[in-house]
Coordinates of C-alpha atoms in Angstrom, one line a residue:
M516 CA -5.7 -17.1 24.3
R517 CA -4.2 -19.9 22.2
V518 CA -6.2 -23.0 21.4
F519 CA -4.3 -26.2 21.2
T520 CA -4.1 -27.9 17.8
L521 CA -6.1 -31.1 18.4
R522 CA -9.1 -29.4 20.0
A523 CA -9.3 -27.1 17.0
A524 CA -9.1 -30.0 14.6
L525 CA -11.8 -31.9 16.5
A526 CA -14.0 -28.9 16.5
C527 CA -13.6 -28.4 12.8
A528 CA -14.3 -32.1 12.2
L529 CA -17.3 -32.3 14.4
P530 CA -20.0 -30.9 12.0
I531 CA -18.8 -33.3 9.3
A532 CA -18.4 -36.3 11.5
L533 CA -21.9 -35.9 13.1
N534 CA -23.4 -36.4 9.6
A535 CA -21.0 -39.2 8.6
A536 CA -20.8 -42.8 9.5
S537 CA -18.8 -43.7 12.6
P538 CA -15.2 -44.8 11.9
A539 CA -15.2 -48.4 10.7
F540 CA -14.9 -51.1 13.3
A541 CA -14.3 -48.6 16.1
Q542 CA -15.2 -49.7 19.6
L543 CA -16.3 -46.2 20.3
S544 CA -18.8 -44.6 17.9
W545 CA -20.6 -41.3 17.4
N546 CA -23.9 -43.1 18.2
Q547 CA -22.4 -43.9 21.7
V548 CA -21.0 -40.4 22.1
L549 CA -24.4 -38.8 21.4
N550 CA -26.9 -41.4 22.6
F551 CA -25.4 -43.6 25.3
K552 CA -27.7 -43.8 28.4
A553 CA -26.3 -44.9 31.8
P554 CA -28.1 -48.0 33.3
P555 CA -30.4 -47.6 36.3
E556 CA -28.9 -47.7 39.8
T557 CA -29.7 -50.2 42.4
P558 CA -28.1 -48.7 45.6
A559 CA -27.3 -51.0 48.5
Y560 CA -25.6 -48.2 50.5
A561 CA -26.6 -44.8 52.0
S562 CA -24.1 -42.1 51.3
E563 CA -22.9 -39.4 53.7
L564 CA -20.6 -36.5 52.7
L565 CA -17.8 -36.3 55.2
G566 CA -15.7 -33.6 53.6
K567 CA -14.9 -31.8 50.3
T568 CA -12.4 -29.4 49.0
N569 CA -12.8 -25.7 49.5
A570 CA -12.2 -23.0 47.0
D571 CA -8.6 -21.8 47.4
E572 CA -8.2 -19.2 44.7
C573 CA -10.2 -16.7 42.7
F574 CA -9.9 -17.1 38.9
N575 CA -10.4 -14.0 36.8
G576 CA -9.1 -15.0 33.5
V577 CA -6.1 -16.9 32.0
G578 CA -2.9 -15.0 32.7
V579 CA -4.5 -12.7 35.2
D580 CA -3.0 -12.5 38.7
Y581 CA -5.4 -14.2 41.2
P582 CA -7.5 -11.7 43.2
P583 CA -7.7 -12.3 46.9
I584 CA -10.2 -14.9 48.1
N585 CA -12.6 -14.0 50.9
P586 CA -12.4 -15.9 54.3
D587 CA -15.7 -17.6 53.5
G588 CA -14.4 -18.9 50.1
T589 CA -16.2 -16.4 48.0
C590 CA -14.7 -14.0 45.4
S591 CA -15.3 -10.3 45.2
I592 CA -13.5 -10.4 41.8
G593 CA -13.6 -13.5 39.6
Q594 CA -15.0 -16.9 40.5
P595 CA -14.0 -19.5 43.1
K596 CA -11.5 -22.1 42.0
R597 CA -10.9 -25.5 43.6
N598 CA -7.4 -26.8 42.9
Q599 CA -7.2 -29.8 45.2
S600 CA -8.7 -32.5 43.0
Y601 CA -8.3 -36.1 44.2
V602 CA -8.3 -38.1 47.4
W603 CA -5.1 -39.5 45.9
G604 CA -3.9 -41.6 48.8
L605 CA -6.2 -43.0 51.5
T606 CA -5.5 -45.2 54.6
Q607 CA -6.8 -46.1 58.1
A608 CA -4.6 -45.9 61.2
G609 CA -5.1 -47.6 64.5
L610 CA -6.9 -50.5 62.8
G611 CA -7.7 -53.3 65.3
D612 CA -6.6 -51.3 68.3
P613 CA -9.6 -50.6 70.6
S614 CA -7.5 -48.1 72.6
F615 CA -6.6 -46.0 69.6
A616 CA -7.9 -42.4 70.2
G617 CA -6.6 -40.5 67.2
D618 CA -8.1 -39.7 63.8
P619 CA -8.4 -43.0 61.9
I620 CA -8.8 -41.7 58.3
W621 CA -5.8 -40.2 56.6
F622 CA -5.5 -39.0 53.0
G623 CA -3.4 -36.9 50.7
T624 CA -4.4 -34.8 47.7
V625 CA -3.2 -33.8 44.3
A626 CA -4.1 -30.5 42.4
N627 CA -5.3 -30.2 38.8
P628 CA -4.0 -33.6 37.5
I629 CA -6.0 -33.1 34.3
C630 CA -3.7 -30.3 33.5
G631 CA -0.5 -32.2 34.2
G632 CA -1.7 -35.2 32.2
S633 CA -2.6 -33.1 29.2
A634 CA 0.7 -31.3 29.3
T635 CA 2.6 -34.5 28.9
G636 CA 0.1 -36.4 26.8
L637 CA -1.9 -35.6 23.7
F638 CA -2.3 -31.9 24.3
P639 CA 0.6 -29.4 24.3
P640 CA 0.7 -27.1 27.3
D641 CA -1.3 -24.2 25.9
P642 CA -3.8 -22.5 28.1
N643 CA -7.2 -24.1 28.0
L644 CA -10.4 -22.6 29.5
T645 CA -13.5 -24.7 29.4
I646 CA -17.0 -24.4 31.0
S647 CA -15.9 -26.5 33.9
F648 CA -12.1 -26.3 34.3
V649 CA -9.1 -24.2 33.4
C650 CA -5.5 -25.1 32.8
E651 CA -3.3 -22.0 32.6
Y652 CA 0.1 -23.7 32.1
G653 CA 2.7 -21.0 31.3
E654 CA 0.2 -18.2 32.0
S655 CA -0.3 -19.3 35.6
M656 CA 1.0 -17.0 38.3
L657 CA 3.3 -19.7 39.5
A658 CA 4.8 -20.0 36.0
R659 CA 5.1 -16.2 35.6
R660 CA 6.5 -15.4 39.1
P661 CA 9.9 -13.7 38.9
S662 CA 11.6 -16.0 41.4
H663 CA 11.8 -19.8 40.7
P664 CA 9.0 -19.9 38.2
L665 CA 7.5 -23.3 37.4
P666 CA 7.8 -24.7 33.9
P667 CA 4.7 -24.3 31.8
S668 CA 3.8 -28.0 32.0
L669 CA 3.6 -27.6 35.8
G670 CA 2.0 -24.2 35.9
D671 CA -1.2 -25.6 37.4
W672 CA 0.6 -27.5 40.2
R673 CA -0.3 -26.5 43.7
M674 CA 1.2 -27.9 46.9
P675 CA -0.6 -31.1 48.0
H676 CA -2.4 -31.3 51.3
A677 CA -2.5 -33.9 54.0
F678 CA -5.7 -34.5 56.0
S679 CA -7.1 -36.6 58.8
Y680 CA -10.7 -37.3 59.7
N681 CA -12.2 -38.3 63.0
M682 CA -15.3 -40.5 62.5
T683 CA -16.6 -39.9 66.0
S684 CA -16.5 -36.1 66.0
R685 CA -17.0 -35.9 62.2
Q686 CA -14.0 -33.5 62.2
L687 CA -11.7 -32.9 59.2
T688 CA -8.2 -31.6 60.1
D689 CA -5.6 -30.3 57.7
R690 CA -2.3 -31.9 58.7
T691 CA -0.2 -30.3 56.0
P692 CA 3.2 -29.6 57.8
N693 CA 5.5 -26.7 57.4
D694 CA 8.0 -28.9 55.7
P695 CA 9.9 -27.6 52.6
I696 CA 9.7 -31.0 51.0
F697 CA 6.0 -30.4 50.4
Q698 CA 7.0 -27.7 48.0
T699 CA 8.6 -30.4 45.8
I700 CA 5.9 -33.1 45.9
L701 CA 3.7 -33.4 42.8
G702 CA 1.0 -35.0 44.8
L703 CA 0.4 -37.4 47.7
R704 CA -0.4 -40.4 45.6
S705 CA -0.3 -43.1 48.2
A706 CA -1.0 -43.8 51.9
G707 CA -0.2 -46.5 54.3
A708 CA -0.7 -47.0 58.1
L709 CA 0.2 -49.6 60.7
G710 CA -0.8 -49.1 64.4
N711 CA -0.3 -45.4 65.3
A712 CA 1.9 -44.6 62.2
S713 CA 0.4 -43.0 59.2
I714 CA 2.5 -42.4 56.1
L715 CA 1.7 -40.4 52.9
A716 CA 4.0 -40.5 49.9
G717 CA 4.2 -39.3 46.3
P718 CA 6.5 -38.4 43.4
T719 CA 8.6 -35.2 43.4
F720 CA 9.9 -32.6 41.0
Q721 CA 13.3 -34.4 41.3
N722 CA 11.7 -37.6 39.9
D723 CA 12.1 -39.5 43.1
V724 CA 9.6 -40.3 46.0
A725 CA 9.0 -38.3 49.2
F726 CA 7.5 -39.9 52.3
A727 CA 5.9 -37.9 55.1
A728 CA 4.9 -39.5 58.5
W729 CA 2.7 -38.7 61.5
D730 CA 1.9 -40.3 64.8
A731 CA -1.8 -40.8 64.1
S732 CA -2.7 -41.2 67.8
T733 CA -1.7 -37.6 68.5
G734 CA -1.5 -36.0 65.0
T735 CA 2.2 -35.2 65.6
Y736 CA 4.2 -34.8 62.4
R737 CA 7.3 -37.1 62.5
G738 CA 9.2 -35.8 59.5
S739 CA 9.9 -36.7 55.9
C740 CA 12.4 -38.5 53.7
R741 CA 13.3 -38.6 50.0
A742 CA 13.9 -42.0 48.5
T743 CA 16.3 -41.4 45.6
A744 CA 16.2 -45.0 44.3
L745 CA 12.5 -44.7 43.6
N746 CA 10.5 -42.7 41.0
Q747 CA 6.9 -43.8 41.7
I748 CA 4.6 -45.2 44.4
R749 CA 1.0 -45.9 44.5
Q750 CA -0.6 -48.5 46.9
W751 CA 0.2 -50.0 50.3
I752 CA -1.2 -53.1 52.0
T753 CA -1.0 -54.7 55.4
V754 CA -0.8 -58.5 55.6
N755 CA -0.2 -60.5 58.8
G756 CA 0.8 -57.4 60.6
V757 CA 3.4 -56.3 58.1
L758 CA 3.1 -53.1 56.0
Y759 CA 4.2 -53.3 52.3
A760 CA 4.2 -50.8 49.5
G761 CA 4.7 -51.1 45.7
A762 CA 7.1 -48.7 44.1
G763 CA 8.8 -47.9 40.8
R764 CA 12.5 -47.7 40.7
Q765 CA 14.9 -45.4 38.8
T766 CA 16.3 -48.5 37.1
G767 CA 13.0 -49.1 35.3
D768 CA 11.8 -52.1 37.3
G769 CA 9.6 -52.2 40.4
V770 CA 10.0 -53.3 44.0
I771 CA 8.0 -54.4 47.0
L772 CA 9.0 -52.4 50.1
R773 CA 8.6 -53.5 53.7
W774 CA 8.2 -50.8 56.3
R775 CA 10.7 -51.2 59.2
G776 CA 10.0 -48.0 61.2
T777 CA 8.0 -47.1 64.3
P778 CA 5.6 -44.2 64.9
D779 CA 8.4 -42.3 66.6
N780 CA 11.1 -43.3 64.2
P781 CA 9.2 -43.8 60.9
F782 CA 12.3 -44.1 58.6
N783 CA 14.3 -46.4 60.8
G784 CA 17.1 -44.0 61.4
S785 CA 17.6 -43.3 57.7
P786 CA 18.9 -39.8 56.7
S787 CA 16.3 -37.4 55.2
V788 CA 17.7 -38.2 51.7
S789 CA 18.6 -41.8 51.1
D790 CA 18.0 -44.6 48.7
Y791 CA 15.0 -46.3 50.3
C792 CA 14.3 -44.2 53.5
G793 CA 14.8 -47.2 55.8
F794 CA 12.4 -49.5 54.0
D795 CA 13.6 -53.1 53.1
V796 CA 13.3 -54.3 49.5
V797 CA 11.6 -57.7 49.8
G798 CA 10.5 -58.2 46.2
T799 CA 11.5 -57.2 42.6
L800 CA 9.3 -57.1 39.5
A801 CA 10.0 -56.3 35.9
A802 CA 7.4 -53.5 36.0
F803 CA 6.0 -51.0 38.5
P804 CA 3.6 -52.7 41.0
A805 CA 0.8 -50.1 41.0
Y806 CA -1.7 -52.1 43.1
L807 CA -1.3 -54.8 45.7
A808 CA -3.6 -57.6 46.9
N809 CA -3.4 -60.3 49.6
Y810 CA -3.8 -63.6 47.9
D811 CA -5.6 -65.7 50.5
G812 CA -3.1 -64.8 53.2
K813 CA -0.4 -66.9 51.5
R814 CA 1.3 -64.4 49.2
L815 CA 1.0 -61.0 47.6
A816 CA -0.3 -60.3 44.1
A817 CA 0.3 -57.1 42.1
S818 CA -1.1 -55.2 39.2
A819 CA 1.8 -53.8 37.2
W820 CA 2.4 -51.2 34.5
N821 CA 4.9 -50.9 31.7
K822 CA 7.7 -48.5 31.8
S823 CA 6.2 -46.9 28.7
T824 CA 2.7 -46.6 30.2
L825 CA 1.6 -43.0 30.7
D826 CA -0.4 -42.4 33.9
A827 CA -2.2 -39.3 32.9
E828 CA -3.6 -38.7 36.3
G829 CA -0.1 -37.8 37.5
G830 CA 1.2 -36.0 34.4
V831 CA 4.8 -36.9 35.3
A832 CA 5.9 -38.9 32.3
T833 CA 5.8 -38.8 28.5
P834 CA 4.9 -42.2 26.9
K835 CA 7.4 -44.0 24.9
L836 CA 6.9 -47.0 22.6
S837 CA 8.6 -50.1 23.8
G838 CA 9.4 -53.3 22.1
S839 CA 7.4 -56.4 23.0
S840 CA 10.2 -57.7 25.1
S841 CA 9.8 -54.8 27.5
L842 CA 6.0 -55.0 27.8
S843 CA 5.9 -56.2 31.4
A844 CA 2.4 -54.9 32.5
G845 CA 0.0 -57.4 33.9
V846 CA -1.0 -59.3 37.0
Y847 CA 1.8 -61.0 39.0
L848 CA 1.8 -63.5 41.9
G849 CA 4.6 -63.3 44.4
P850 CA 6.4 -66.2 46.0
P851 CA 4.7 -67.8 49.1
F852 CA 5.3 -66.1 52.4
G853 CA 7.8 -67.7 54.7
A854 CA 6.8 -69.8 57.6
D855 CA 6.3 -66.6 59.6
G856 CA 3.8 -65.3 57.0
E857 CA 6.1 -62.5 55.9
Y858 CA 8.4 -61.3 53.1
T859 CA 12.0 -60.4 54.1
T860 CA 15.1 -59.2 52.3
A861 CA 15.8 -62.9 51.5
D862 CA 12.8 -62.8 49.2
A863 CA 14.0 -59.8 47.2
G864 CA 15.3 -62.0 44.3
A865 CA 12.5 -64.5 44.3
K866 CA 10.5 -64.8 41.1
W867 CA 7.1 -63.1 40.7
S868 CA 5.1 -65.0 38.1
R869 CA 2.9 -63.1 35.6
I870 CA -0.5 -64.8 35.2
W871 CA -2.1 -62.2 32.9
A872 CA -0.9 -59.6 30.4
P873 CA -2.8 -56.9 28.4
A874 CA -1.4 -58.3 25.1
Q875 CA -3.3 -61.5 25.7
Y876 CA -6.5 -59.4 25.1
E877 CA -5.5 -56.2 23.3
Q878 CA -4.9 -56.6 19.6
D879 CA -3.3 -53.3 18.7
P880 CA 0.3 -53.3 19.9
V881 CA 0.4 -49.5 20.5
V882 CA -2.7 -49.7 22.7
A883 CA -1.3 -52.7 24.5
N884 CA 1.7 -50.6 25.2
T885 CA -0.4 -48.0 27.1
T886 CA -2.6 -50.5 29.0
G887 CA -1.9 -51.5 32.5
A888 CA -3.6 -53.7 35.1
G889 CA -5.7 -51.7 37.5
A890 CA -7.1 -52.2 41.0
I891 CA -6.9 -55.8 42.3
T892 CA -8.2 -57.7 45.3
F893 CA -9.0 -61.2 46.5
W894 CA -12.6 -62.2 47.1
K895 CA -14.4 -65.5 47.2
G896 CA -11.4 -67.5 46.1
W897 CA -10.5 -65.3 43.1
L898 CA -8.2 -62.4 42.3
W899 CA -10.5 -59.7 40.8
F900 CA -9.0 -56.9 38.7
G901 CA -9.6 -54.5 35.9
T902 CA -7.6 -52.6 33.3
M903 CA -6.5 -48.9 33.0
Q904 CA -6.0 -47.4 29.5
N905 CA -5.5 -43.7 28.6
D906 CA -6.6 -42.8 25.0
Q907 CA -4.4 -39.6 25.2
S908 CA -1.2 -41.6 25.5
A909 CA -2.4 -44.2 22.9
S910 CA -3.2 -41.4 20.4
L911 CA 0.1 -39.7 21.0
L912 CA 2.1 -42.9 20.5
H913 CA 0.2 -43.8 17.4
S914 CA 0.6 -40.3 15.9
S915 CA 4.3 -39.8 16.8
C916 CA 5.5 -43.3 15.8
T917 CA 6.8 -44.1 12.3
R918 CA 6.7 -47.9 12.6
S919 CA 4.5 -50.0 10.3
F920 CA 2.0 -50.7 13.1
C921 CA 1.6 -47.0 14.0
Y922 CA -1.1 -44.6 12.5
G923 CA 1.3 -41.7 12.0
K924 CA 0.4 -38.0 12.2
P925 CA -3.3 -37.4 11.4
A926 CA -3.7 -35.2 8.3
N927 CA -7.0 -33.6 9.3
G928 CA -9.8 -33.6 11.8
N929 CA -11.5 -36.7 10.5
E930 CA -8.3 -38.7 10.9
N931 CA -8.0 -37.4 14.4
I932 CA -11.5 -38.7 15.1
T933 CA -10.7 -42.0 13.5
L934 CA -7.6 -42.5 15.6
L935 CA -9.2 -41.3 18.8
F936 CA -12.2 -43.6 18.5
N937 CA -10.2 -46.6 17.5
V938 CA -7.7 -46.4 20.4
S939 CA -10.2 -45.7 23.1
R940 CA -10.8 -48.7 25.4
A941 CA -13.3 -49.2 28.1
A942 CA -11.9 -51.1 31.1
S943 CA -12.1 -54.8 31.0
I944 CA -12.9 -56.7 34.2
W945 CA -11.2 -60.1 35.0
R946 CA -10.7 -62.7 37.7
A947 CA -8.1 -65.3 38.1
R948 CA -7.1 -68.1 40.5
M949 CA -4.4 -70.7 40.9
T950 CA -5.3 -74.3 40.3
S951 CA -3.3 -77.5 40.2
E952 CA -3.0 -77.0 36.4
G953 CA -1.9 -73.3 36.7
A954 CA -3.7 -70.0 36.5
E955 CA -7.4 -70.0 35.5
V956 CA -8.4 -66.7 34.1
Q957 CA -11.9 -65.5 33.2
L958 CA -13.1 -62.3 31.4
L959 CA -16.2 -60.9 33.1
Y960 CA -16.7 -57.7 31.2
G961 CA -14.9 -57.1 27.9
Q962 CA -15.0 -57.5 24.1
T963 CA -14.8 -60.4 21.8
Q964 CA -13.2 -58.2 19.1
L965 CA -11.2 -55.0 19.2
P966 CA -9.9 -52.6 16.5
A967 CA -6.3 -52.9 15.5
L968 CA -4.4 -50.9 12.9
V969 CA -3.8 -52.6 9.6
P970 CA 0.0 -52.1 9.1
N971 CA 1.2 -49.4 6.7
T972 CA -2.4 -48.0 6.4
K973 CA -4.6 -45.6 8.3
T974 CA -7.4 -48.2 8.5
F975 CA -8.5 -50.1 11.6
Q976 CA -10.0 -53.6 11.4
M977 CA -11.6 -55.7 14.1
Q978 CA -9.6 -58.6 15.4
P979 CA -10.8 -61.3 17.7
T980 CA -9.5 -61.0 21.3
G981 CA -9.9 -64.8 21.9
W982 CA -12.1 -64.1 24.9
T983 CA -15.9 -64.2 25.5
P984 CA -17.1 -62.2 28.5
L985 CA -19.2 -63.9 31.1
Y986 CA -21.4 -60.9 32.0
G987 CA -21.2 -58.0 29.5
Q988 CA -19.3 -55.5 27.5
A989 CA -16.2 -53.6 28.7
G990 CA -16.7 -50.8 31.2
F991 CA -19.6 -52.6 32.7
D992 CA -21.4 -52.0 29.4
N993 CA -20.2 -48.3 29.4
P994 CA -17.7 -47.3 26.7
F995 CA -16.6 -44.3 28.7
V996 CA -15.5 -46.2 31.8
T997 CA -11.7 -46.5 31.2
Y998 CA -9.9 -46.8 34.6
T999 CA -10.4 -49.5 37.2
W1000 CA -9.3 -47.1 39.9
S1001 CA -10.2 -48.8 43.1
V1002 CA -11.7 -52.0 44.5
S1003 CA -12.9 -53.0 47.9
A1004 CA -13.8 -56.5 49.1
G1005 CA -16.2 -57.1 52.0
D1006 CA -17.8 -60.2 53.5
N1007 CA -21.0 -59.7 51.5
D1008 CA -20.0 -57.7 48.4
L1009 CA -17.2 -56.5 46.1
L1010 CA -17.1 -52.9 44.9
F1011 CA -15.3 -51.6 41.9
G1012 CA -14.6 -47.8 41.7
M1013 CA -14.3 -46.6 38.1
Y1014 CA -13.3 -43.5 36.2
D1015 CA -16.0 -42.4 33.8
Y1016 CA -14.5 -39.8 31.4
R1017 CA -17.7 -39.0 29.4
Y1018 CA -17.9 -35.4 30.6
V1019 CA -14.2 -34.7 30.0
F1020 CA -14.6 -36.5 26.6
D1021 CA -17.6 -34.3 25.7
I1022 CA -15.6 -31.2 26.6
R1023 CA -12.7 -32.4 24.4
L1024 CA -15.2 -32.8 21.5
N1025 CA -16.8 -29.4 22.2
I1026 CA -20.3 -30.9 22.8
A1027 CA -20.6 -30.3 26.6
S1028 CA -23.0 -27.6 27.6
K1029 CA -24.8 -26.1 30.6
P1030 CA -27.2 -26.7 32.2
I1031 CA -26.0 -30.3 32.6
D1032 CA -28.3 -32.9 31.0
P1033 CA -28.9 -35.5 33.7
T1034 CA -29.5 -38.2 31.0
R1035 CA -25.9 -37.9 29.8
G1036 CA -24.7 -40.2 32.6
Y1037 CA -21.9 -37.9 33.8
G1038 CA -20.1 -38.9 37.0
G1039 CA -18.0 -41.8 38.3
D1040 CA -19.4 -45.4 38.6
L1041 CA -19.4 -47.8 41.5
W1042 CA -20.3 -51.4 40.5
R1043 CA -21.2 -54.1 43.1
F1044 CA -20.9 -57.9 43.0
T1045 CA -22.8 -59.8 45.6
D1046 CA -22.2 -63.3 44.2
P1047 CA -19.3 -64.5 42.1
D1048 CA -21.7 -66.3 39.7
T1049 CA -23.9 -63.3 38.9
P1050 CA -23.4 -60.0 37.1
A1051 CA -22.6 -56.8 38.9
Q1052 CA -25.1 -54.1 39.7
A1053 CA -24.7 -50.4 39.5
E1054 CA -24.3 -48.8 43.0
T1055 CA -24.0 -45.4 41.4
V1056 CA -23.4 -44.1 37.9
D1057 CA -23.5 -40.4 38.7
G1058 CA -20.6 -39.8 41.1
L1059 CA -22.7 -40.6 44.2
D1060 CA -25.2 -37.8 43.3
N1061 CA -22.4 -35.5 42.3
W1062 CA -21.7 -35.5 38.6
P1063 CA -18.4 -33.5 38.7
T1064 CA -17.0 -36.5 40.7
Y1065 CA -15.9 -38.4 37.6
G1066 CA -14.3 -41.3 39.4
F1067 CA -13.6 -43.0 42.7
R1068 CA -9.8 -43.0 43.2
N1069 CA -9.7 -44.8 46.6
M1070 CA -11.8 -47.0 48.9
L1071 CA -11.4 -48.8 52.2
R1072 CA -13.6 -50.8 54.5
L1073 CA -13.8 -48.9 57.8
D1074 CA -12.5 -51.2 60.6
N1075 CA -12.6 -54.0 58.0
G1076 CA -16.3 -54.0 58.3
P1077 CA -19.2 -53.6 55.8
S1078 CA -19.1 -49.7 55.6
V1079 CA -16.9 -48.0 53.1
I1080 CA -14.9 -44.8 53.0
V1081 CA -14.8 -43.5 49.4
G1082 CA -12.4 -40.9 48.0
G1083 CA -13.8 -39.1 45.0
A1084 CA -11.8 -37.4 42.2
S1085 CA -12.6 -34.4 40.0
S1086 CA -10.3 -31.9 38.2
L1087 CA -13.3 -29.7 37.3
N1088 CA -11.8 -26.8 39.2
L1089 CA -14.4 -24.2 38.3
E1090 CA -17.4 -26.3 39.3
P1091 CA -18.9 -25.5 42.8
D1092 CA -18.9 -29.3 43.5
G1093 CA -15.6 -30.0 41.8
G1094 CA -12.5 -31.2 43.5
W1095 CA -12.1 -34.1 46.0
Q1096 CA -14.9 -35.4 48.1
L1097 CA -14.7 -37.9 51.0
K1098 CA -17.9 -40.0 51.4
Y1099 CA -19.1 -42.7 53.9
L1100 CA -21.2 -45.6 52.6
T1101 CA -23.3 -47.6 55.1
P1102 CA -25.3 -50.6 54.1
L1103 CA -29.1 -50.3 53.6
T1104 CA -31.3 -53.0 54.8
A1105 CA -32.1 -53.9 51.2
P1106 CA -31.1 -52.6 47.8
T1107 CA -33.4 -50.0 46.3
V1108 CA -34.1 -48.7 42.9
Q1109 CA -34.8 -45.2 44.2
P1110 CA -32.0 -42.7 43.9
R1111 CA -30.2 -41.6 47.1
R1112 CA -31.4 -38.0 46.6

């Protein structure tokens, strides 16, 4: 089996680097890699497992045809493999309707996104077998099949699944339809619902977006539609009884879509292949609006990503370096709603104002190019949001670019380490609000200095960010927390769901081992604010007692109340507890320092 170049270089560099000083001025250091300890948890919620992915294949070696899996999910030959990885889109149907009798929770999945992201990011698509996951790429059965083989970069793709969950019966139902369009969807990345209608959507092999709809009151599938004007979609939101979605467009900008369908006619009479599938365009942004928020009921806000930003969880784009004029990522405020509290097509050309941009904080232009605003919500008079940055795309851009502010191709393992450590960024956490003098922005968790490349050298130096955090260091004081994946506001608290890549990072550096050391702090993080004027507390730092769950991709407040539905993410497809998990958090009477176990 081939071993990809960077892993080999890192492995060769590791014995030397462990005995050497950490790269100068790096935010990430060997001391942190080897010795960082996660903070204690102070849980305020009890956690119940509602559902998890099942083993769906038997793995018996890279390039080996998959032996049959037994009905009970065991393998007579090989080991069980769990391909469905994330609760990628999550929504609640029937909200506010006491007569609704269907399944309220709907979600869609994606399979093996760690393989897709690696194939288009830092790592070439060579087979990679680790102690916890495998990416077969061109050696996969789907890439080797004689009829319609998948390209190597997509060899680990599996058809996404749609599910519903009934909170009364505690019953999980697979709603995946017999619809050929599902054979073209990379993953069901987003979900939205209004009344009895439930819609899942995601990017396709054709580089457009597919929508699939159900009548949630009965579970009846209502069909699908491909939107050829779009190339990406992520989050939906309902405000004042209107359902909106943020989407990326083929032209490179982003749009706010308004749903105009009904449960029986979800695409408003549109043909199965059309530009917008019956949605109205009611807003236009310079960048892709990845996350949406309701700003005090008066307007929408959006977190946006650059055209050049690689979203490694999807593995559908290769990063490209853009000039400063095309860096459009950041946080945007839309125009005020009309007198009816809605956006219409008349608002499609209205200005969206950017109130924060990554380049206001990030000092290295290449890293700024690969940083986007993450999950966002409105709570206690502020917009709260965090950042998302992928070190794979930052390393790739730095090493493939020939401009003066780019590192260039690393010459050896030590230079690989220097580059990797200096472009890794923990997520910064922010809040903003509009005042009579304009936008007021505060850094809550972040850095006063960040490393930036000295032009025409291979040296990084610390540069001031111009900000002083109110509460702590980036990543909620954890250098391995890099994605602000989800956020959920309740009456009494605010929860941030984070991606903690420490275990994946340890595997990349060849220092992960079994049995798992519980002090390493593996697993996704949930951080909880109960007061805008005090620091956050750790709800969990171990994936809600499941270390393979390395992040929390989605959250929602059940019935807009205090309890939370959480969608977990894990591409560790060879782990018994890898893959997606759906959990239900209910408030305890008082926070406790004892673990949930």
